[in-house]
Amino acid sequence: MPRSLPLVAILLCCLALPRAGQAAALERGLAVTDPLALRELDLREHRTAGLDARGFGIRAILDASGTDDGPMRNDALFALPSMAPVRKAIDAEFDRYIARHKANLPKESIGVGASFDFQLFDRAALYSGATRFMLAGIVNRMDRAYVSPETCGEIRLIYRLTRVDGTTADVAAGPPRLPMTLNAVFHAKGRSSSVTCAEIARRWLAISDLSQSGAELALRLMAPGGPLELLQPENLFRIETNLQIAHAPKSAVRDFRTDYLLKVFDYDKSSHVFDEVKLEDQIDRARLLSDPVLASAFRTWLLMPDHLAALERGTLIVPDEFLASAALAPTPVGFAPSDLQPAFGLVGPDDDAKALFRKADVVTALEKASSKGTAFRNIRSVAGFERRLNDITCAGCHQTRGIGGFHFPGVDWMAAKPDNSVVVPASPHFFGDQARRRDILVAMRDGRAPDFSRGFSDRPQLRGSRELAGTEYDNGWGATCYDNGRDGTPDESFRAWTCAKGLSCQVTGKAMTSSHIGMCFVGAR
């Protein structure tokens, strides 16, 4: 890994800060990020006549008992029968991670605390009565309605793990947040509901016209006619967890690194538990590279014209047989291909008998799909195919323009001075995708067929919007770019990734001879 990567990672994490005020407008009508509104939605401190909603604290979401005994601590949360498989699966992933580490890096210690080379996430804190998940944001993902059109996509409630002990002093100082999020994923429309996708989209887009803030905004969102009125317990169908399983500080033998563990659990209505499931589009590289029969089946399936067309659009749904039940996302990964990326090594030269996808096979398949009517705007080369294959995975997406391994670390309304104009609640990837998501909601609201396609995670689809021009989300300082001046012939998949006037695409390290992808900065190459 190039030695410059830790600096690049720091820059990436800080890029959004100078434009936080602008970024706050980008998610209008698509997310709830007002700190005091989230506090009210979590704690329900302001009860009003005619509005009996329990709110959206983790107890209201996951505890079906109907009791209202205040915020639920994690010892009680993981004592729920529905959460037993979640704890079991997370513990098993920790055990596997530690075993792999000891086998691969026997000279580097691993454990909880700063004395270890690899510092593990403290599982005791996760299951402790001194921590709880606090509502850190609500995000509209109706742009995912292509997965389940009848439910109009998804609404995601994102919770951040936080240490709490109930003392006024600690709350005033701002209790420390821990590197883990839990997403409660709801169908935007209940299967028995008569509300239309157009009405749901209209309610969400109307948020941008509201003048309220704080608790007043929260009450308006939950009131009859508000978008959160539609989020009923029966709409919950999944929870997703993302935690920083280990952190390795920079040392004489390694660069700075953090590993993030992603898991998904679907709610089984018959057994009333959250069962571990495969992660959407998280291709299982290890199994594909070790099982020739499985690899052949995946190659045949993916190179079919209809499936290549879906891969191009970003709407591909890979069958479970090719997927993993956990994703490990190491960060930072930089811009050069490496074995830290989930699709690394799947595409190889024509003379590589072990390659899952040979270049000639990819070219032939793209030409066949094109002849059948697919207009390729993203995948216009073998390198574009390889990047898209990495891009669609959970790990690959979280490694791209994230804040560490998160795309939505969330709002900290327990801070001494909660303010989402100072601390950005989400990543450049999140904010860069808002124009596309809004275009989809507007189409739904207006009764038009939405365009669910998306670009690469590195560079957003602008959908005709000028809001992102000159920003780090598109072509401004710190944006991902492609150096068209290297090696004479630009790659057609990335040649449009240029920088704004006065900036140049600067590529460092191994990317200079591989991907030619870098960042827009002031100055000459």
CSV table of N, CA and C in Angstrom, one decimal, residues 58 61-62 155-159 182-186 236-240:
chain,number,residue,atom,x,y,z
A,58,ILE,N,-34.7,3.0,19.5
A,58,ILE,CA,-34.5,1.6,19.2
A,58,ILE,C,-35.5,0.7,19.9
A,61,ILE,N,-38.7,0.5,17.9
A,61,ILE,CA,-38.5,-0.2,16.6
A,61,ILE,C,-38.4,-1.7,16.8
A,62,LEU,N,-37.6,-2.1,17.8
A,62,LEU,CA,-37.3,-3.5,17.9
A,62,LEU,C,-37.9,-4.3,19.1
A,155,ILE,N,-37.0,3.1,3.5
A,155,ILE,CA,-36.7,4.2,4.4
A,155,ILE,C,-35.8,3.6,5.5
A,156,ARG,N,-34.6,4.2,5.7
A,156,ARG,CA,-33.6,3.7,6.6
A,156,ARG,C,-33.5,4.6,7.8
A,157,LEU,N,-33.6,4.0,9.0
A,157,LEU,CA,-33.4,4.7,10.3
A,157,LEU,C,-32.0,4.2,10.7
A,158,ILE,N,-31.1,5.2,10.9
A,158,ILE,CA,-29.7,4.9,11.2
A,158,ILE,C,-29.4,5.3,12.6
A,159,TYR,N,-28.8,4.3,13.3
A,159,TYR,CA,-28.5,4.5,14.7
A,159,TYR,C,-27.0,4.4,15.0
A,182,LEU,N,-26.2,0.9,13.3
A,182,LEU,CA,-27.2,-0.1,13.0
A,182,LEU,C,-28.3,0.5,12.2
A,183,ASN,N,-28.6,0.0,11.1
A,183,ASN,CA,-29.7,0.5,10.2
A,183,ASN,C,-30.9,-0.4,10.3
A,184,ALA,N,-32.0,0.3,10.6
A,184,ALA,CA,-33.3,-0.4,10.6
A,184,ALA,C,-33.9,-0.1,9.3
A,185,VAL,N,-34.2,-1.1,8.4
A,185,VAL,CA,-34.6,-0.8,7.1
A,185,VAL,C,-36.1,-1.2,7.0
A,186,PHE,N,-36.9,-0.2,6.5
A,186,PHE,CA,-38.3,-0.3,6.4
A,186,PHE,C,-38.7,-0.3,4.9
A,236,LEU,N,-40.9,-2.9,8.9
A,236,LEU,CA,-39.6,-3.2,9.2
A,236,LEU,C,-39.3,-4.7,8.7
A,237,PHE,N,-38.2,-4.8,7.9
A,237,PHE,CA,-37.9,-6.1,7.3
A,237,PHE,C,-36.5,-6.5,7.4
A,238,ARG,N,-35.6,-5.6,7.9
A,238,ARG,CA,-34.2,-5.9,7.9
A,238,ARG,C,-33.4,-5.0,8.9
A,239,ILE,N,-32.4,-5.5,9.4
A,239,ILE,CA,-31.4,-4.6,10.1
A,239,ILE,C,-30.0,-4.9,9.5
A,240,GLU,N,-29.2,-3.8,9.4
A,240,GLU,CA,-27.9,-3.9,8.9
A,240,GLU,C,-26.9,-3.4,9.9
